[in-house]
Short mmCIF file of C-alpha atoms in Angstrom, two decimals:
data_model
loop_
_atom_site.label_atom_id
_atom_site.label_comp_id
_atom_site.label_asym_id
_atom_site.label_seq_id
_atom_site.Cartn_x
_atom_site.Cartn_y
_atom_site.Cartn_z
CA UNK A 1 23.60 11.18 21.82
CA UNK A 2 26.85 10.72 23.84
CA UNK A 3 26.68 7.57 25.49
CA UNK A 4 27.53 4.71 23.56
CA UNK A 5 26.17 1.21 23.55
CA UNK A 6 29.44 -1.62 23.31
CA UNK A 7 28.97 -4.34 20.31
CA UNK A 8 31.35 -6.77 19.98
CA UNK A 9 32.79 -7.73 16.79
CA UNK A 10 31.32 -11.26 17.33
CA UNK A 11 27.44 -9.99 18.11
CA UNK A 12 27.36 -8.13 15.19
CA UNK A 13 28.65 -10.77 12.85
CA UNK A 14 26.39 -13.20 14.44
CA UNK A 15 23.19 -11.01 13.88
CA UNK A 16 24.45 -9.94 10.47
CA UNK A 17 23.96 -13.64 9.36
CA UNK A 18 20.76 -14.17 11.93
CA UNK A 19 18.63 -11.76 11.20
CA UNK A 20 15.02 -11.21 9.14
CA UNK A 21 14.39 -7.94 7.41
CA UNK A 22 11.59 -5.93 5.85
CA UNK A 23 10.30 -4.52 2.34
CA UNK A 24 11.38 -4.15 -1.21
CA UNK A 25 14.27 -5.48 -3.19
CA UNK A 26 16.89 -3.37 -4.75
CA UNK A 27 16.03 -1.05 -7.28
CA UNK A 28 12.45 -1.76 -5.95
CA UNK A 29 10.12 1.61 -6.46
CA UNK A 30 7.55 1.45 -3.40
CA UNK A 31 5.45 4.54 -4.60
CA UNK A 32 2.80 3.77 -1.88
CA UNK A 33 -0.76 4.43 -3.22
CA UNK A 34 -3.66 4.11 -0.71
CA UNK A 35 -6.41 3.55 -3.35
CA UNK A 36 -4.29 0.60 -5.27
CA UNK A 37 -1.48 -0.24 -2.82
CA UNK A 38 1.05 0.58 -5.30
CA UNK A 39 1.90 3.01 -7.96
CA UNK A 40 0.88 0.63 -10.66
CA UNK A 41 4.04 1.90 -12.85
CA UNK A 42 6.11 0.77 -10.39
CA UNK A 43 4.11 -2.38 -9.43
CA UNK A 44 4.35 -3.25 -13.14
CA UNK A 45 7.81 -2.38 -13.42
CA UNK A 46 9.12 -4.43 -10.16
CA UNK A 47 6.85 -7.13 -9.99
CA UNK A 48 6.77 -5.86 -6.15
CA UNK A 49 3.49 -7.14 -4.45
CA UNK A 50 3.43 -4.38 -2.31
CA UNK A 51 -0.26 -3.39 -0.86
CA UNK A 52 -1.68 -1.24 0.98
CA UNK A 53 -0.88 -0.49 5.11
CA UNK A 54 -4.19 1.00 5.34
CA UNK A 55 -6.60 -0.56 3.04
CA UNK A 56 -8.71 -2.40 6.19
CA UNK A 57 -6.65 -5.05 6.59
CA UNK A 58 -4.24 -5.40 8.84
CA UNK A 59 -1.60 -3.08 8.25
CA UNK A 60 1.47 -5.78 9.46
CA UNK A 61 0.52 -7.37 5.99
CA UNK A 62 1.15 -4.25 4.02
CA UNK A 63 4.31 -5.79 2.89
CA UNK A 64 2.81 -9.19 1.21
CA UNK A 65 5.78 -10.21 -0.72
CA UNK A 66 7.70 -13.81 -0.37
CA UNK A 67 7.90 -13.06 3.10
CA UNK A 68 5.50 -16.11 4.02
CA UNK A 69 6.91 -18.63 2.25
CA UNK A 70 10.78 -17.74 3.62
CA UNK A 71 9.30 -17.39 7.00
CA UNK A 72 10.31 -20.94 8.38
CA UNK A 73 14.01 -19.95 7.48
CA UNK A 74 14.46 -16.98 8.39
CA UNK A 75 12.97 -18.45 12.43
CA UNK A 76 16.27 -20.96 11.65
CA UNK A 77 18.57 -18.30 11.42
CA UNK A 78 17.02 -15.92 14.02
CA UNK A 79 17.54 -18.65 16.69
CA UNK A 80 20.91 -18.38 16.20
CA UNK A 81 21.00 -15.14 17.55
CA UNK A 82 18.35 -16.05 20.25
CA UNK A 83 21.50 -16.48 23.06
CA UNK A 84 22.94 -12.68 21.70
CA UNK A 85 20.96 -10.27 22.63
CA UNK A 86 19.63 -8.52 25.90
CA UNK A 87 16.83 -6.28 26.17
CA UNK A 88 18.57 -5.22 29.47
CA UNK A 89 21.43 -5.27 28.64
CA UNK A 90 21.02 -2.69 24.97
CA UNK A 91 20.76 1.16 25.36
CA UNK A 92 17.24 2.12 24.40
CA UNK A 93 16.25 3.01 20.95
CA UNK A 94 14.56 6.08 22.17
CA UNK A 95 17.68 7.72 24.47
CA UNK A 96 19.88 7.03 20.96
CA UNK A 97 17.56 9.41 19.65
CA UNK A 98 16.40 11.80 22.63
CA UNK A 99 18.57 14.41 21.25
CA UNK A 100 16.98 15.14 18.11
CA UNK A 101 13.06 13.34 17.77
CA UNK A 102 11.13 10.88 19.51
CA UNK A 103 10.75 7.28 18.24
CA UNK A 104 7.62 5.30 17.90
CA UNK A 105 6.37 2.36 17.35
CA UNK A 106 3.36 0.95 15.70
CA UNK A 107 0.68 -1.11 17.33
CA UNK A 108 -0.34 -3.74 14.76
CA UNK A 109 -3.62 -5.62 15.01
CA UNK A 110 -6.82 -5.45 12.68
CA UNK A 111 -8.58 -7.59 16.02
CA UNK A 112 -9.09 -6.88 19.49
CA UNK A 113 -7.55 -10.21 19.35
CA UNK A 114 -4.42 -10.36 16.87
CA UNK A 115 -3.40 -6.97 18.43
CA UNK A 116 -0.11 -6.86 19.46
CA UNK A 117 -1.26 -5.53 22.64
CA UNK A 118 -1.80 -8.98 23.63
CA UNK A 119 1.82 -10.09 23.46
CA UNK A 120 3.77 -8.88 26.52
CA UNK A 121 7.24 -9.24 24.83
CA UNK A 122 6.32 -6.67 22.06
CA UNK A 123 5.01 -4.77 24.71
CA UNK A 124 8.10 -4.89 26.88
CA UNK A 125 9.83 -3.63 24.01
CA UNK A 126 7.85 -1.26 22.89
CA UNK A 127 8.12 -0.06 26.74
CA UNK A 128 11.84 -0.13 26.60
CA UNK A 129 13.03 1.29 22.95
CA UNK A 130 9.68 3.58 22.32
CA UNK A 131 8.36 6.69 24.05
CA UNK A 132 5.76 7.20 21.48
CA UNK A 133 3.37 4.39 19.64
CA UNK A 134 0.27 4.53 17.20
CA UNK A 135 -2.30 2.29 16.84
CA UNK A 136 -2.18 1.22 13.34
CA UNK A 137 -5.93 0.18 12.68
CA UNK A 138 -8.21 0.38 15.67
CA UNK A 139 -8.32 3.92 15.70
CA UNK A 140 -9.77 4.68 12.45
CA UNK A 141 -13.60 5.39 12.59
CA UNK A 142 -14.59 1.87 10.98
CA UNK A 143 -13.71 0.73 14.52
CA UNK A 144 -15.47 3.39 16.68
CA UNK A 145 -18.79 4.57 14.91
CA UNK A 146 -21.32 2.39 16.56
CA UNK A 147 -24.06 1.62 13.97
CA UNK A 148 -26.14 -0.16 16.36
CA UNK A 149 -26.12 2.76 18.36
CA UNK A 150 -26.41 5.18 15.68
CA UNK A 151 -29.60 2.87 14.45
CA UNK A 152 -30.60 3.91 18.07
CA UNK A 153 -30.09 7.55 18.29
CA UNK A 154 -32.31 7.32 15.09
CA UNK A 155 -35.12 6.21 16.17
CA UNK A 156 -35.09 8.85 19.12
CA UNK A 157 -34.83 11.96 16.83
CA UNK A 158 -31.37 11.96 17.65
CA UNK A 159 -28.90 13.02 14.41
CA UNK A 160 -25.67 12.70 16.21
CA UNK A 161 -23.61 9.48 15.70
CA UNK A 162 -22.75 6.97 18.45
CA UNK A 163 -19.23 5.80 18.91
CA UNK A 164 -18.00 2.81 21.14
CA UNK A 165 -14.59 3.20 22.56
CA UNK A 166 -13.64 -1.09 23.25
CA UNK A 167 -11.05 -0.79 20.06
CA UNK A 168 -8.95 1.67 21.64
CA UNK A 169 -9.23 1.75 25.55
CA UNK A 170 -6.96 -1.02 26.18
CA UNK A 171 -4.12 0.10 24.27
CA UNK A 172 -4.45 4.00 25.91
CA UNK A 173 -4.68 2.24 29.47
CA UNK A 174 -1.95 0.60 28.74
CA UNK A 175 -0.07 3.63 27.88
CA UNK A 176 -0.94 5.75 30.80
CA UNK A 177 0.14 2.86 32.66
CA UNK A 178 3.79 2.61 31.19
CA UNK A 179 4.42 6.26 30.61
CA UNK A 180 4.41 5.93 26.54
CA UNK A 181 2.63 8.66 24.43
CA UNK A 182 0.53 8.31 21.11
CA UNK A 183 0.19 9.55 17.99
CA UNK A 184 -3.66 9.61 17.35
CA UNK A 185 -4.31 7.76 14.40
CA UNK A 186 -6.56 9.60 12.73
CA UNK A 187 -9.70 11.49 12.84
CA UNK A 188 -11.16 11.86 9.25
CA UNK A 189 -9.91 9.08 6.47
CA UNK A 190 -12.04 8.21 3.45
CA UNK A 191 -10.66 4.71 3.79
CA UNK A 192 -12.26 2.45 7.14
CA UNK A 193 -15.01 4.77 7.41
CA UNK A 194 -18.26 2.50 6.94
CA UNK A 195 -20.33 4.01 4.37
CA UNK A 196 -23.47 4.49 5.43
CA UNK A 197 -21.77 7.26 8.17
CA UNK A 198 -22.55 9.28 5.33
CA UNK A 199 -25.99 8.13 4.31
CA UNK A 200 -29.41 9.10 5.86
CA UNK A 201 -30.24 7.91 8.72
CA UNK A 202 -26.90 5.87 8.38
CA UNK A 203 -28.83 3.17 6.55
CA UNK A 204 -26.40 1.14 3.44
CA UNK A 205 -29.02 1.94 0.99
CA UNK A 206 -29.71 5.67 1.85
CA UNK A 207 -28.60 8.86 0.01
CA UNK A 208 -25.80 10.79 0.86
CA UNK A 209 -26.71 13.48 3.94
CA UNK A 210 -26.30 16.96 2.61
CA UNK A 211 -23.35 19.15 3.65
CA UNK A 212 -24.93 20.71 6.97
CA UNK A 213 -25.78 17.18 8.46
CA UNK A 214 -22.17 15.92 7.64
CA UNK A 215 -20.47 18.21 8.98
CA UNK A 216 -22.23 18.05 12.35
CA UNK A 217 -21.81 14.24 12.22
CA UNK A 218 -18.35 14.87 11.52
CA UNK A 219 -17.84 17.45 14.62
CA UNK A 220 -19.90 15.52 16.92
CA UNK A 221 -17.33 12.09 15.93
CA UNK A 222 -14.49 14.56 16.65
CA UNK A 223 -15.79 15.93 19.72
CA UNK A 224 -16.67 12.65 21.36
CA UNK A 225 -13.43 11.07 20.80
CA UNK A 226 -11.18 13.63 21.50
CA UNK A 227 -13.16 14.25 24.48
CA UNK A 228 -12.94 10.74 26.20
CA UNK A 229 -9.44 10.51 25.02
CA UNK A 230 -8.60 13.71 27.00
CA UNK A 231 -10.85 13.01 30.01
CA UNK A 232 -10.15 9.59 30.47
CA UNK A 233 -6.58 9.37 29.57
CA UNK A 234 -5.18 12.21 30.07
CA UNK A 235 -1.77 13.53 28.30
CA UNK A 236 -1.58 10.32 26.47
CA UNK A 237 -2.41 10.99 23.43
CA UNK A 238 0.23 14.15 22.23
CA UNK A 239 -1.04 14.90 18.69
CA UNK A 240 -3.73 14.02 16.46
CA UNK A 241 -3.61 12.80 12.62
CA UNK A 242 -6.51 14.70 11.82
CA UNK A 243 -6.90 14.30 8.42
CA UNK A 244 -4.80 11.43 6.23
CA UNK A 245 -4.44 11.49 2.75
CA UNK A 246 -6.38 13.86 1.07
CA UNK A 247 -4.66 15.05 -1.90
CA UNK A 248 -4.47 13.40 -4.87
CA UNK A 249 -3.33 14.30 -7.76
CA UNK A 250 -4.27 11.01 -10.03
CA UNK A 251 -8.09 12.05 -8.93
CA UNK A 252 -8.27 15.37 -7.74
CA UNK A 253 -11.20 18.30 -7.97
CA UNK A 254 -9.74 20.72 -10.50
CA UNK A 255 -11.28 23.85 -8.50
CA UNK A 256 -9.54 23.08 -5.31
CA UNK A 257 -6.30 24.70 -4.23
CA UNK A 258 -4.74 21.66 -3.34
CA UNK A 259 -5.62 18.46 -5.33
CA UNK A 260 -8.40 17.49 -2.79
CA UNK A 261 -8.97 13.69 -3.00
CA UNK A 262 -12.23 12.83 -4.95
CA UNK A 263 -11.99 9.42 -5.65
CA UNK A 264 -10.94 6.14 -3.63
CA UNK A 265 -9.77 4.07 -6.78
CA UNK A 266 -13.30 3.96 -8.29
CA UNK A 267 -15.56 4.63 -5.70
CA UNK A 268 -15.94 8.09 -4.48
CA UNK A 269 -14.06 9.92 -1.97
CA UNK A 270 -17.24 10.13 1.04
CA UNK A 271 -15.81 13.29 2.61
CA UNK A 272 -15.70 14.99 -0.69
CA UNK A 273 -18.92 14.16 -2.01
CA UNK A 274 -20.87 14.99 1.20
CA UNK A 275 -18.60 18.50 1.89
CA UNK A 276 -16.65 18.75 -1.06
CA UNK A 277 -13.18 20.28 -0.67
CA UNK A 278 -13.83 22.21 2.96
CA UNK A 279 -13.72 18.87 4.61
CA UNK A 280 -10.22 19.15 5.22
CA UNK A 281 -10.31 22.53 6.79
CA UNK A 282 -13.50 22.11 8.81
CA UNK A 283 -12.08 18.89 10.27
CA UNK A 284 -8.88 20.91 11.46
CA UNK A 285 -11.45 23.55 12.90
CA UNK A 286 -13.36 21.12 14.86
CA UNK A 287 -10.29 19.44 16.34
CA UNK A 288 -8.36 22.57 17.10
CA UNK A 289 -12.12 23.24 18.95
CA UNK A 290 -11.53 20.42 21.15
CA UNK A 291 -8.21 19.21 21.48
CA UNK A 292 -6.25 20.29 24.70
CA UNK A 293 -3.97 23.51 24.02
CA UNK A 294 -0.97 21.18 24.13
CA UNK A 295 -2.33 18.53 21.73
CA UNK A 296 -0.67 18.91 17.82
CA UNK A 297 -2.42 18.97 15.01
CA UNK A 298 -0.83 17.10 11.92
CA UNK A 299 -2.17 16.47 8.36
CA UNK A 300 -0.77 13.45 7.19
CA UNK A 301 -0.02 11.61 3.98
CA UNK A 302 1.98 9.18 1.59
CA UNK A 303 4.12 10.09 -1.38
CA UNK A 304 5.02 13.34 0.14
CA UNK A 305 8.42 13.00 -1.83
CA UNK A 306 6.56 13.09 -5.55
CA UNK A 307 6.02 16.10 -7.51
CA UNK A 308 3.13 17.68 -7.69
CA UNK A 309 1.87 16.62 -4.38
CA UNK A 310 4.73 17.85 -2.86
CA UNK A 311 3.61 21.20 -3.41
CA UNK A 312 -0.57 20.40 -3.56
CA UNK A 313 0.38 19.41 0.59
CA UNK A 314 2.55 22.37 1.00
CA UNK A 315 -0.27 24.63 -0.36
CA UNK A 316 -2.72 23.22 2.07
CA UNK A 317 -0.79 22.84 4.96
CA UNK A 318 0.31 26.81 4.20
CA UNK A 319 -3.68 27.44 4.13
CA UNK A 320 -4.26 25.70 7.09
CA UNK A 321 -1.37 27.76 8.96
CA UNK A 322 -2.07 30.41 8.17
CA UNK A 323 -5.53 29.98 10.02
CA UNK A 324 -3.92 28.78 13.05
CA UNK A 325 -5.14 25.27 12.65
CA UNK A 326 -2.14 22.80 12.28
CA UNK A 327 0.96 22.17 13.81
CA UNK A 328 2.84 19.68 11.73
CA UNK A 329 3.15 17.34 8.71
CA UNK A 330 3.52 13.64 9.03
CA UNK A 331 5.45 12.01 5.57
CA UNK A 332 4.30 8.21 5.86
CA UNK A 333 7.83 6.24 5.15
CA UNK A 334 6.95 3.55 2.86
CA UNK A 335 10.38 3.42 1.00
CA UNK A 336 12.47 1.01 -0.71
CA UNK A 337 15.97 0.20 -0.93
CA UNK A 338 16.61 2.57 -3.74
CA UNK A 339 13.55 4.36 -3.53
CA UNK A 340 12.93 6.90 -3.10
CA UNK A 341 16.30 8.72 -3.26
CA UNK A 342 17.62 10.80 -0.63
CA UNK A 343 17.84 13.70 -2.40
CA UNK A 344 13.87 13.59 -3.20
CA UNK A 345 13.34 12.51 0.59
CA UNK A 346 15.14 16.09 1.49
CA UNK A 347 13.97 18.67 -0.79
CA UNK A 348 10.60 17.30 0.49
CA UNK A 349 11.50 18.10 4.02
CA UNK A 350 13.00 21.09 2.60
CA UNK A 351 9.99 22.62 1.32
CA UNK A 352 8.13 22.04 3.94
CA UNK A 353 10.57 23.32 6.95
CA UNK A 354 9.75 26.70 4.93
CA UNK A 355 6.43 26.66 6.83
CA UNK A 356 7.75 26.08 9.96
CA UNK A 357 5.65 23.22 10.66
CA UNK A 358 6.76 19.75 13.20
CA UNK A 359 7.33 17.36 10.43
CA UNK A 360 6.93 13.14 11.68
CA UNK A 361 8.16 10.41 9.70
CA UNK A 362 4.80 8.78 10.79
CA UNK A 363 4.87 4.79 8.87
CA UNK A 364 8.37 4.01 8.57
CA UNK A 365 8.56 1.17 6.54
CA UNK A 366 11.43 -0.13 4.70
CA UNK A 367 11.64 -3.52 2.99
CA UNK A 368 12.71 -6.43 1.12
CA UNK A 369 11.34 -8.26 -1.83
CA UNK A 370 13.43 -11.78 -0.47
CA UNK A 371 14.53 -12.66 3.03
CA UNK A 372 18.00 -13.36 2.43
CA UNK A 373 21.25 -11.96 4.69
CA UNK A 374 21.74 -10.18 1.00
CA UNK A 375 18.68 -8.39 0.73
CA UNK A 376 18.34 -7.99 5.09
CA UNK A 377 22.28 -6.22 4.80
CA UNK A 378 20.86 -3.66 2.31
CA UNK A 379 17.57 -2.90 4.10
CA UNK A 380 19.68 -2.83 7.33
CA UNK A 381 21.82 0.06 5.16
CA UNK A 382 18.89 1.98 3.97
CA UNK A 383 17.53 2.18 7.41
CA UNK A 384 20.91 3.78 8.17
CA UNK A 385 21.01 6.06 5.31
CA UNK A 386 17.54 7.15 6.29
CA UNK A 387 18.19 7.56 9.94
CA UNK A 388 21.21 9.85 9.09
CA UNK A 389 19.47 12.24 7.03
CA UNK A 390 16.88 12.81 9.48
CA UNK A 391 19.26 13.57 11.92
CA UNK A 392 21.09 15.68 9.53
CA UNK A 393 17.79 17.37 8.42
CA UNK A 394 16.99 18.01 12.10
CA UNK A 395 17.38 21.52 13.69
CA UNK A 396 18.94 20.21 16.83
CA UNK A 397 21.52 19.19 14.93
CA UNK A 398 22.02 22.04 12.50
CA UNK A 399 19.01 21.25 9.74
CA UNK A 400 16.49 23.43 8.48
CA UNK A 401 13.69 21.12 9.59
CA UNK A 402 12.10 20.86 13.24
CA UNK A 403 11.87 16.72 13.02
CA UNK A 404 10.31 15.66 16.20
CA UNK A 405 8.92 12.41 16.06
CA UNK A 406 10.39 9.31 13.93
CA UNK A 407 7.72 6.04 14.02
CA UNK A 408 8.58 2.55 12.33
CA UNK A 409 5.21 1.04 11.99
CA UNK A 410 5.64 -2.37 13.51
CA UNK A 411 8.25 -3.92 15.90
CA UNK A 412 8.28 -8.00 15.05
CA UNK A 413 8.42 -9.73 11.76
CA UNK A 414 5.83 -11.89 11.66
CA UNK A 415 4.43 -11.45 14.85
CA UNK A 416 1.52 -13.76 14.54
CA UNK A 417 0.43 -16.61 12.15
CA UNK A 418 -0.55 -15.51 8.62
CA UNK A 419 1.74 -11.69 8.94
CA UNK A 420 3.84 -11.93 5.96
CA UNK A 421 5.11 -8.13 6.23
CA UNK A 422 9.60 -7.87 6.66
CA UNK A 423 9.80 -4.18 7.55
CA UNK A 424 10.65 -4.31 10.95
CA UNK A 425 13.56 -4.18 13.11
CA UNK A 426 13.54 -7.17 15.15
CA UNK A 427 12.59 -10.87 13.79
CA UNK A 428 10.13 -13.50 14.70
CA UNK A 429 11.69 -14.32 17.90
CA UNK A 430 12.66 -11.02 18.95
CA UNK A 431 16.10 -11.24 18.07
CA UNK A 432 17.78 -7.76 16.67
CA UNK A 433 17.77 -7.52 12.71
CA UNK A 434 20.70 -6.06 10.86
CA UNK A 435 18.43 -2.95 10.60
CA UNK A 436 18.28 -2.14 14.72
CA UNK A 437 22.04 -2.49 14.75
CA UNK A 438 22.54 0.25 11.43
CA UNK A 439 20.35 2.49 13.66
CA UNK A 440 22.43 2.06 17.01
CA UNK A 441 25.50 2.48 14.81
CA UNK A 442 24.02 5.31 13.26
CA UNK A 443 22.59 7.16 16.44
CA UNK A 444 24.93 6.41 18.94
CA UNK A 445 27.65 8.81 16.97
CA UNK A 446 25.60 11.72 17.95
#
């Protein structure tokens, strides 16, 4: 990007002492695991407290490390800053970037309450610095399946499921309001899906359906959403997560061509045990059914960097291709200071520009273990290390890989009472971290 956005020597020294950061400490090893939160090597060998951004909760927690109790000061120092910066007055995030990828945002909130749709100066920003957002929770199907009215449909001979839109049509009015574009977050998960979606007639206690009746419950979920997304917001929503995290290689069936997921830490894998391995493939069918012809289709996971499942997502992603059924590859971005190392973040990217696939950094995430100007300086570098290979990776600027969409997953520190997560870019009181300014100094050289 050519134009250039003018920091003084003064704003940036001011911020680099003001700011709150995000994530792991140095020499941290955040090897995100969605069953346990955490590589439990690593959690053992770090003493990080790390946990999972998708586990139910709500993903601005992911991040639960001393973050709470350093809260307090880290409001002290960002009200320093408080008289710096200017929304106004700042080149967006998202023309820094325009060149190369978009740049999203995350919508936190586990509530139709504690979303952060309710606050209109994370809004505003998101408005301003973002041209693409995901909801981070109130997409999944824990959220949409209605089992009142599936209890319904039931009792009038009807099989299909019943899904109630309240979670989501706020945040997609919103965005067809204010010209911003989502990622849809995401169509099949084994984690957030209530269980008895898989039972008969979706009772708690009943036995798993058998593979016919799940996969019509499973293409009647996909065409109902996708369908009211499209009809009643239409070109909002700009690709689909269709399936998230479904290889595995601690707990993976031995037949399957790509480490298919059959366990969520102890408890089985719901997808797998009602459709076994085809799940993944039959979900990409029914969405590439009903999906505009515009709408992407991305298969998306964590650990993408880590051998073997480097290779177990290549494999399926190369299946999937080669049946016309996906478009790209989201690599979730829950990285450390130290970790993962570049070179492992690139020969991932690497391997899988050889399909020819979009490739998202979909859950940016990079953090600290303590909220000191020490640990917020490093974070602030890492985001600027990591925004410089993208854009180095990127074929718009001479890469091998077509990088078109870069999300952080969250805006604010600790954007409501009882968030302890530090990723993020801007603190408490909306005051620019150390991390926004690496990634204006970073982008605005291109």
């Amino acid at each position: 990007m050519k134009s250039k956005t003018l920091l003084s020597g003064i704003l940036i020294a001011t911020l680099l002492s003001g700011c709150i950061g995000c994530g792991q400490a140095q020499g941290a090893t955040p090897s995100y695991d969605s069953d346990q939160g955490i590589n439990s090597d690593s959690a053992a060998s770090t003493g990080s407290s790390l946990t999972n951004a998708e586990d139910g909760s709500d993903p601005s927690t992911s991040y639960a490390s001393s973050a709470e109790s350093n809260s307090s000061n880290s409001s002290d120092l960002a009200s320093e800053a408080t008289t710096v910066y200017s929304l106004e007055d700042s080149t967006p995030l998202k023309d820094l970037c325009s060149d190369y990828f978009a740049l999203g945002v995350g919508i936190n909130g586990s509530t139709l309450e504690n979303q952060t749709l309710n606050i209109p100066e994370y809004m505003e920003y998101t408005k301003y610095h973002f041209n693409s957002c995901t909801m981070t929770n109130l997409m999944k199907s824990g959220y949409i399946l209605d089992w009142f009215g599936c209890q319904d449909n039931i009792s009038k001979g009807i099989e299909e499921p019943a899904l109630n839109f309240a979670s989501i049509d706020p945040t997609l009015e919103w965005c067809k309001e204010n010209g911003v574009q989502m990622r849809g977050h995401t169509l099949v998960w084994h984690t957030q899906a209530p269980d008895w979606f898989f039972r008969v007639d979706y009772k708690d206690d009943g036995e798993y359906v058998d593979k016919d009746t799940m996969l019509m419950r499973m293409e009647s979920y996909i065409k109902q959403l996708v369908t009211h997304v499209q009809e009643e917001y239409p070109g909002v929503i700009y690709c689909w997560d269709v399936v998230n995290e479904a290889v595995e290689p601690a707990s993976y069936d031995p037949d399957s061509y790509f480490m298919c997921r059959t366990k969520v830490g102890n408890d089985p894998n719901p997808w797998y045990e009602t459709i076994g391995p085809d799940y993944v493939e039959m979900a990409f069918t029914y969405a590439r059914k009903y999906v505009d012809k515009d709408v992407k289709l991305f298969y998306n996971d964590y650990n993408t960097y880590q051998e073997p499942k480097t290779q177990a997502i290549y494999d399926l992603c190369s299946h999937l291709k080669e049946k016309g059924l996906i478009d790209g590859i989201g690599m979730q971005g829950y990285w450390g200071i130290d970790y993962p190392s570049d070179d492992m973040i690139k020969n991932a990217i690497e391997k899988f520009a050889e399909l020819g696939l979009e490739i998202h950094i979909t859950e940016l995430s990079i953090g600290v273990d303590e909220e000191t100007d020490e640990q917020f300086q490093k974070q602030a570098d890492r985001y600027a290390q990591v925004f410089q290979l993208l854009h180095d990776m990127d074929t718009d600027a001479g890469g091998p890989a077509n990088i078109t969409c870069v999300t952080v997953f969250g805006l604010v520190d600790h954007y409501r009472e009882g968030d302890t997560t530090n990723t993020r870019i801007f603190d408490s009181n909306y005051q620019p971290k150390a991390a926004y300014y690496s990634i204006v100094d970073t982008m605005e050289n291109y």
